Coordinates of C-alpha atoms and ligand atoms in Angstrom, one line a residue:
M1 CA 45.0 126.4 154.8
V2 CA 47.4 123.5 154.9
C3 CA 47.8 121.9 158.3
G4 CA 51.3 122.2 159.8
D5 CA 52.1 118.5 159.9
R6 CA 51.1 118.1 156.2
A7 CA 53.0 121.1 155.0
D8 CA 56.1 119.8 156.8
A9 CA 55.7 116.4 155.2
I10 CA 55.3 117.8 151.8
E11 CA 58.4 120.0 152.5
D12 CA 60.3 116.9 153.5
A13 CA 59.4 115.2 150.3
L14 CA 60.4 118.2 148.2
A15 CA 63.3 119.3 150.3
F16 CA 65.8 118.2 147.7
P17 CA 65.8 120.6 144.8
A18 CA 67.7 119.4 141.7
E19 CA 70.9 121.1 142.8
N20 CA 71.1 119.0 146.0
W21 CA 70.7 115.7 144.3
P22 CA 70.9 112.8 144.7
A23 CA 67.7 113.0 146.8
P24 CA 66.9 110.3 149.3
R25 CA 63.9 108.1 148.6
V26 CA 60.9 109.6 150.4
L27 CA 57.3 108.5 149.8
A28 CA 55.2 111.7 150.0
C29 CA 51.7 111.7 151.4
Y30 CA 50.3 112.4 147.8
A31 CA 52.2 109.5 146.3
C32 CA 50.7 106.1 145.6
D33 CA 51.4 103.8 148.6
P34 CA 51.6 100.1 147.7
V35 CA 50.3 99.2 151.1
R36 CA 47.1 101.2 150.3
S37 CA 46.8 99.9 146.7
R38 CA 43.2 99.5 145.4
G39 CA 44.3 96.0 144.7
R40 CA 44.3 93.5 141.8
R41 CA 41.3 92.1 139.9
H42 CA 42.2 88.6 141.1
P43 CA 43.3 88.7 144.8
E44 CA 46.8 87.4 145.4
P45 CA 48.9 86.9 148.5
A46 CA 51.2 89.9 149.2
P47 CA 54.5 89.6 147.4
R48 CA 57.6 88.7 149.5
G49 CA 60.7 90.9 149.5
R50 CA 59.2 93.5 147.1
D51 CA 56.1 95.6 147.2
E52 CA 53.0 95.5 145.0
F53 CA 54.3 98.0 142.4
Q54 CA 57.7 96.3 142.2
R55 CA 55.9 93.1 141.4
D56 CA 53.9 94.9 138.7
R57 CA 57.2 96.2 137.2
D58 CA 58.8 92.8 137.3
R59 CA 55.8 91.1 135.6
I60 CA 55.8 93.6 132.8
V61 CA 59.6 93.1 132.1
H62 CA 59.0 89.3 132.0
S63 CA 56.0 89.6 129.6
T64 CA 56.1 88.6 125.9
A65 CA 54.6 91.9 124.8
F66 CA 57.6 93.7 126.4
R67 CA 60.1 91.7 124.4
R68 CA 58.2 92.4 121.2
L69 CA 58.9 96.1 121.7
V70 CA 62.4 95.7 120.5
Y71 CA 61.1 95.0 116.9
K72 CA 58.5 97.6 116.8
T73 CA 58.7 101.0 115.1
Q74 CA 58.9 104.3 117.0
V75 CA 59.1 106.6 114.0
F76 CA 61.6 104.9 111.6
V77 CA 60.6 101.4 110.4
N78 CA 62.8 98.8 112.0
H79 CA 64.8 98.0 108.9
E80 CA 65.9 101.6 108.2
G81 CA 68.8 101.6 110.5
D82 CA 70.1 99.8 113.7
L83 CA 70.6 103.0 115.7
F84 CA 67.1 104.5 115.5
R85 CA 64.8 104.2 118.5
T86 CA 62.6 101.3 118.7
R87 CA 59.6 101.0 121.0
L88 CA 61.8 99.3 123.5
T89 CA 64.6 101.9 123.6
H90 CA 62.0 104.6 123.7
T91 CA 60.3 102.9 126.6
L92 CA 63.5 102.6 128.5
E93 CA 64.2 106.3 128.0
V94 CA 60.7 107.2 129.3
A95 CA 61.3 105.0 132.4
Q96 CA 64.7 106.7 133.1
L97 CA 63.3 110.3 132.9
A98 CA 60.2 109.3 134.9
R99 CA 62.2 107.7 137.7
S100 CA 64.5 110.8 137.9
I101 CA 61.6 113.1 138.3
A102 CA 59.7 110.8 140.7
R103 CA 62.7 110.8 143.1
G104 CA 62.7 114.5 143.1
L105 CA 59.0 114.7 143.9
G106 CA 58.7 111.9 146.5
L107 CA 56.6 109.7 144.2
H108 CA 56.7 105.9 144.0
E109 CA 59.6 105.3 141.7
D110 CA 58.8 101.6 140.9
L111 CA 55.2 102.4 140.1
V112 CA 56.2 105.2 137.7
E113 CA 58.7 102.8 136.1
A114 CA 56.1 100.1 135.8
I115 CA 53.7 102.5 134.0
A116 CA 56.5 103.7 131.8
L117 CA 57.6 100.2 130.8
A118 CA 54.0 99.2 130.0
H119 CA 52.8 102.4 128.3
D120 CA 53.5 101.3 124.7
L121 CA 52.7 97.5 125.0
G122 CA 49.6 97.9 122.9
H123 CA 51.2 99.6 120.0
T124 CA 50.9 97.9 116.6
P125 CA 53.8 97.2 114.3
F126 CA 54.9 100.2 112.2
G127 CA 54.0 102.9 114.8
H128 CA 51.1 105.2 114.3
A129 CA 50.6 104.1 110.7
G130 CA 49.8 100.6 111.9
Q131 CA 47.4 101.9 114.5
D132 CA 45.7 104.1 112.0
A133 CA 45.2 101.2 109.5
L134 CA 44.0 98.8 112.2
N135 CA 41.6 101.5 113.5
A136 CA 40.1 101.8 110.0
C137 CA 39.7 98.1 109.7
M138 CA 37.9 98.0 113.0
R139 CA 35.7 101.0 112.4
A140 CA 32.5 99.0 112.6
H141 CA 33.7 96.8 115.3
G142 CA 34.7 99.1 118.2
G143 CA 37.8 100.7 116.7
F144 CA 41.4 100.2 117.7
E145 CA 43.3 102.5 120.1
H146 CA 46.8 101.7 121.5
N147 CA 46.2 102.8 125.1
L148 CA 43.2 100.6 125.3
Q149 CA 45.2 97.8 123.7
S150 CA 47.9 98.2 126.3
L151 CA 45.4 97.6 129.0
R152 CA 44.0 94.6 127.1
V153 CA 47.5 93.2 126.9
V154 CA 48.1 93.3 130.6
D155 CA 44.6 92.4 131.5
E156 CA 43.8 89.6 129.0
L157 CA 46.2 88.9 126.2
E158 CA 49.4 87.8 128.1
Q159 CA 48.9 84.2 129.1
R160 CA 51.5 83.0 131.5
Y161 CA 49.9 82.6 134.9
P162 CA 48.0 79.4 136.0
S163 CA 45.0 81.0 137.6
F164 CA 44.3 84.2 135.5
D165 CA 44.6 85.7 132.1
G166 CA 46.9 88.8 131.8
L167 CA 49.4 90.0 134.3
N168 CA 46.9 90.8 137.0
L169 CA 48.6 94.2 137.8
S170 CA 47.5 96.5 140.6
F171 CA 44.9 99.2 140.0
E172 CA 47.5 102.0 140.2
T173 CA 49.6 100.6 137.3
R174 CA 46.5 99.9 135.2
E175 CA 45.3 103.5 135.9
G176 CA 48.6 104.8 134.4
I177 CA 48.5 102.6 131.4
L178 CA 45.1 103.8 130.4
K179 CA 46.3 107.3 129.5
H180 CA 43.5 108.2 127.2
C181 CA 39.9 106.7 126.7
N182 CA 37.1 108.1 124.7
R183 CA 33.7 108.4 126.5
V184 CA 32.1 105.5 124.6
D185 CA 34.8 103.1 125.6
A186 CA 35.0 104.5 129.1
H187 CA 31.3 103.8 129.6
A188 CA 31.7 100.4 128.2
L189 CA 34.7 99.5 130.3
S190 CA 33.1 101.0 133.5
R191 CA 30.0 98.9 133.0
S192 CA 32.1 95.7 133.4
E193 CA 34.4 97.2 136.0
P194 CA 32.8 100.2 137.8
A195 CA 35.7 101.0 139.9
G196 CA 38.3 100.3 137.2
P197 CA 40.8 102.6 135.5
A198 CA 38.2 103.8 132.9
A199 CA 35.9 105.3 135.6
R200 CA 37.9 108.5 135.7
F201 CA 37.0 109.3 132.1
V202 CA 33.3 109.2 133.0
A203 CA 33.9 111.2 136.2
G204 CA 36.2 113.6 134.7
T205 CA 38.9 113.2 137.4
R206 CA 42.7 113.0 137.1
P207 CA 44.9 109.9 137.6
S208 CA 47.7 109.6 140.2
L209 CA 50.8 111.8 140.0
E210 CA 52.8 108.7 139.0
A211 CA 50.5 108.3 136.1
Q212 CA 50.6 112.0 135.1
L213 CA 54.4 111.8 135.4
A214 CA 54.8 108.9 133.0
N215 CA 52.8 110.7 130.4
V216 CA 55.0 113.8 130.6
A217 CA 58.2 111.7 130.5
D218 CA 56.8 110.0 127.4
E219 CA 56.6 113.4 125.7
M220 CA 60.0 114.6 126.8
A221 CA 61.6 111.4 125.6
Y222 CA 60.1 111.3 122.2
N223 CA 60.6 115.0 121.5
A224 CA 64.3 114.7 122.3
H225 CA 65.0 111.3 120.6
D226 CA 63.0 112.1 117.5
I227 CA 65.3 115.1 117.0
D228 CA 68.3 112.8 117.5
D229 CA 66.8 110.2 115.0
G230 CA 65.7 112.9 112.6
V231 CA 69.2 114.3 112.4
R232 CA 70.7 110.9 112.1
S233 CA 68.4 110.1 109.2
G234 CA 69.3 113.3 107.4
L235 CA 65.7 114.5 107.4
L236 CA 66.3 117.1 110.0
T237 CA 69.2 119.6 110.0
M238 CA 70.7 121.6 112.8
D239 CA 69.7 124.7 110.7
S240 CA 66.1 123.8 110.6
L241 CA 66.2 123.2 114.3
T242 CA 67.8 126.5 115.4
E243 CA 64.7 128.3 114.3
L244 CA 63.4 127.0 117.7
S245 CA 64.2 129.2 120.7
V246 CA 64.9 126.1 122.9
M247 CA 67.4 124.7 120.5
R248 CA 69.0 128.1 119.8
R249 CA 69.4 128.8 123.5
H250 CA 71.2 125.4 124.2
H251 CA 73.1 125.5 121.0
A252 CA 74.6 128.9 121.8
A253 CA 75.3 127.9 125.5
V254 CA 77.1 124.7 124.4
L255 CA 79.2 126.6 121.9
R256 CA 80.1 129.2 124.5
D257 CA 81.4 126.4 126.8
H258 CA 82.9 124.3 123.9
P259 CA 83.7 126.6 121.0
A260 CA 85.2 123.9 118.9
L261 CA 82.5 121.3 119.3
G262 CA 80.6 120.1 116.2
G263 CA 78.9 117.2 114.7
R264 CA 77.0 114.6 116.7
R265 CA 78.7 115.6 120.0
L266 CA 77.3 119.1 119.6
L267 CA 73.8 117.7 119.0
F268 CA 74.1 115.3 121.9
E269 CA 75.2 118.1 124.3
V270 CA 72.3 120.3 123.1
L271 CA 69.7 117.5 123.6
R272 CA 71.3 116.5 127.1
R273 CA 71.0 120.1 128.3
M274 CA 67.5 120.4 126.9
L275 CA 66.3 117.2 128.7
A276 CA 68.1 118.2 132.0
E277 CA 66.4 121.5 131.9
Q278 CA 63.0 119.9 131.3
V279 CA 63.6 117.4 134.2
H280 CA 64.5 120.3 136.6
D281 CA 61.5 122.4 135.2
V282 CA 59.0 119.6 135.9
I283 CA 60.3 119.1 139.4
D284 CA 60.3 122.8 140.3
F285 CA 57.0 123.5 138.7
C286 CA 55.3 120.5 140.2
G287 CA 57.0 121.2 143.6
A288 CA 55.4 124.6 143.6
R289 CA 52.0 123.2 142.6
L290 CA 52.2 120.6 145.3
R291 CA 53.2 123.2 148.0
E292 CA 50.2 125.3 146.8
L293 CA 47.6 122.5 146.5
A294 CA 48.9 120.4 149.3
P295 CA 47.1 117.2 148.4
A296 CA 46.9 114.9 151.5
S297 CA 46.6 111.7 149.6
V298 CA 46.5 110.3 146.0
D299 CA 42.7 110.3 146.3
A300 CA 42.9 114.1 146.8
V301 CA 45.3 114.4 143.8
R302 CA 42.6 112.6 141.7
Q303 CA 40.1 115.3 142.5
M304 CA 42.4 118.2 141.7
P305 CA 43.4 119.7 138.3
S306 CA 46.3 118.1 136.6
I307 CA 49.6 118.8 138.6
V308 CA 52.5 117.3 136.6
G309 CA 53.7 119.4 133.6
F310 CA 56.1 122.1 132.4
S311 CA 56.1 125.7 133.5
D312 CA 54.3 128.0 130.9
E313 CA 57.5 129.1 129.5
L314 CA 58.8 125.6 128.7
A315 CA 55.4 124.4 127.7
D316 CA 55.4 127.0 124.9
E317 CA 58.9 125.9 123.8
V318 CA 57.9 122.3 123.8
A319 CA 54.8 123.0 121.8
A320 CA 56.9 124.9 119.1
L321 CA 59.3 121.9 119.1
K322 CA 56.4 119.5 118.4
R323 CA 55.2 121.7 115.6
V324 CA 58.6 121.6 113.9
L325 CA 58.9 117.8 114.4
M326 CA 55.5 117.4 112.8
R327 CA 56.2 119.5 109.8
E328 CA 59.8 118.5 109.2
L329 CA 59.9 114.9 110.3
Y330 CA 56.7 113.0 110.8
R331 CA 55.2 114.5 107.5
H332 CA 58.4 114.3 105.6
P333 CA 57.8 112.4 102.3
Q334 CA 60.3 109.8 103.1
V335 CA 58.6 109.0 106.5
V336 CA 55.2 109.2 104.9
G337 CA 56.3 106.9 102.1
T338 CA 57.2 104.0 104.5
T339 CA 54.1 104.7 106.6
D340 CA 51.9 104.3 103.5
A341 CA 53.5 100.9 102.8
A342 CA 53.0 100.0 106.5
R343 CA 49.3 100.8 106.4
E344 CA 49.0 98.6 103.3
V345 CA 50.6 95.7 105.0
V346 CA 48.2 95.9 108.0
R347 CA 45.2 96.4 105.8
Q348 CA 46.0 93.4 103.6
L349 CA 46.8 91.1 106.6
F350 CA 43.4 92.1 108.1
D351 CA 41.6 91.1 105.0
V352 CA 43.4 87.9 104.5
Y353 CA 42.7 86.7 108.1
L354 CA 39.1 87.9 107.9
E355 CA 38.6 85.7 104.8
D356 CA 40.7 82.8 106.0
P357 CA 41.0 82.8 109.8
G358 CA 42.9 79.4 109.7
Q359 CA 45.9 81.4 108.6
M360 CA 46.1 82.6 112.3
P361 CA 47.2 80.4 115.2
T362 CA 44.4 78.3 116.6
D363 CA 43.7 80.4 119.8
Y364 CA 43.0 83.4 117.6
A365 CA 41.2 81.5 114.8
A366 CA 38.9 79.8 117.3
R367 CA 37.7 83.0 118.9
G368 CA 34.1 84.0 118.4
D369 CA 34.8 87.8 118.2
R370 CA 36.6 87.5 114.9
H371 CA 37.4 91.1 114.1
R372 CA 38.8 91.8 117.7
A373 CA 40.8 88.5 117.5
I374 CA 42.4 89.6 114.2
A375 CA 43.1 93.1 115.7
D376 CA 44.7 91.4 118.8
Y377 CA 46.8 89.2 116.6
I378 CA 48.0 91.9 114.3
A379 CA 48.6 94.4 117.0
G380 CA 50.9 91.9 118.8
M381 CA 53.1 91.5 115.7
T382 CA 56.6 92.9 115.4
D383 CA 57.4 94.9 112.2
R384 CA 59.4 92.1 110.8
Y385 CA 56.8 89.4 111.7
A386 CA 54.1 91.4 110.0
T387 CA 56.3 91.8 106.9
R388 CA 57.0 88.1 106.7
E389 CA 53.3 87.3 107.1
Y390 CA 52.5 89.8 104.3
R391 CA 55.1 88.2 102.1
R392 CA 53.9 84.6 102.9
L393 CA 50.2 85.5 102.4
T394 CA 50.3 87.9 99.4
G395 CA 53.5 86.8 97.7
R396 CA 54.3 90.5 97.4
E397 CA 57.2 92.5 98.7
P398 CA 56.4 95.4 101.0
F399 CA 58.6 98.5 101.4
N400 CA 59.8 98.3 97.8
G401 CA 61.5 95.1 98.4
F402 CA 63.7 96.4 101.3
A403 CA 65.1 93.2 103.0
F404 CA 65.4 92.9 106.7
A405 CA 68.8 92.3 108.0
A406 CA 67.5 89.3 110.0
D407 CA 66.0 87.6 106.9
Ligands
MG501 MG1 55.5 106.3 124.3

């Protein structure tokens, strides 16, 4: 039984269904409240003129790792075309979707934006191929995982403040950044920081709604933009996509409204409608869950089952879409060909630095944890920097000699 005041407060936060947008900014009782933040690892005076989560967002935007995202692969390697998504444009699309939904649910928009902007900071060059290769190189030394690396970037690797390493972000932003964590890593991290963001993986609890939302927005963004990039590359066709009910439905509706539409405008309109439908679906579905579960605070949210997601109907459609993207795009021989080359670049760089650490900058070469230092150094590289290093250190040409526009 939900007490009347809380039910009214939740109703106020959810009172603006999508058709009544723009919704006013309301911070619901179940949202993260910057005034009640669990704080930073190194205490700092309260920020002036902005709240704690806005400060986190601003620190992320000014970080070096954030700027590197522009030259890191999402699916297509950076040199394959100027219009494909990079980690940076992917990140901005995630932030846009997450903010839209946050407003509709009365969540803290700046926090969700901070999490979205930081969520891929730990990615290696060359996308998942780079991570797989680095993980293999690190197998006997703790492995490599990009979510953990994102946390390392904001906790340790950024070096720009006089009195601490990292960006010293608030707990709530760090909680959102550590999206996944296996039990071995969770136990290790929790030993050094018992109330830290890894503790939930030991306890089996959920993160805040802002963190859950950033995760769903990530999935929405890459599904949609990978279709766009896949079609742009010629590896996906509209025909292969209309086997999917979600694409068929929007394709037919667009052609009903605009019978003469074709080409890229038709694809854009199909994707635009698909994304809009997903945004409204998440707001409506989560709104219903929040009314039903009525969490009184973010701590109550953390004890509940996961709340942010798609309705069952859309979840099925999204799962079908992912299967087609996997089969037709991510496993396409042309994509696999470049990812094989990327794996080789990372593997070779690792071996060379291991044999001759002096090839790395002094602050990495001087570290006692040699394998982790190499992993940190390689993970921080952009695609083109890694390629230049490969060329410099091996004298060989990766990617069949494909030249970077910037070289
Ligand atoms: Mg992402």
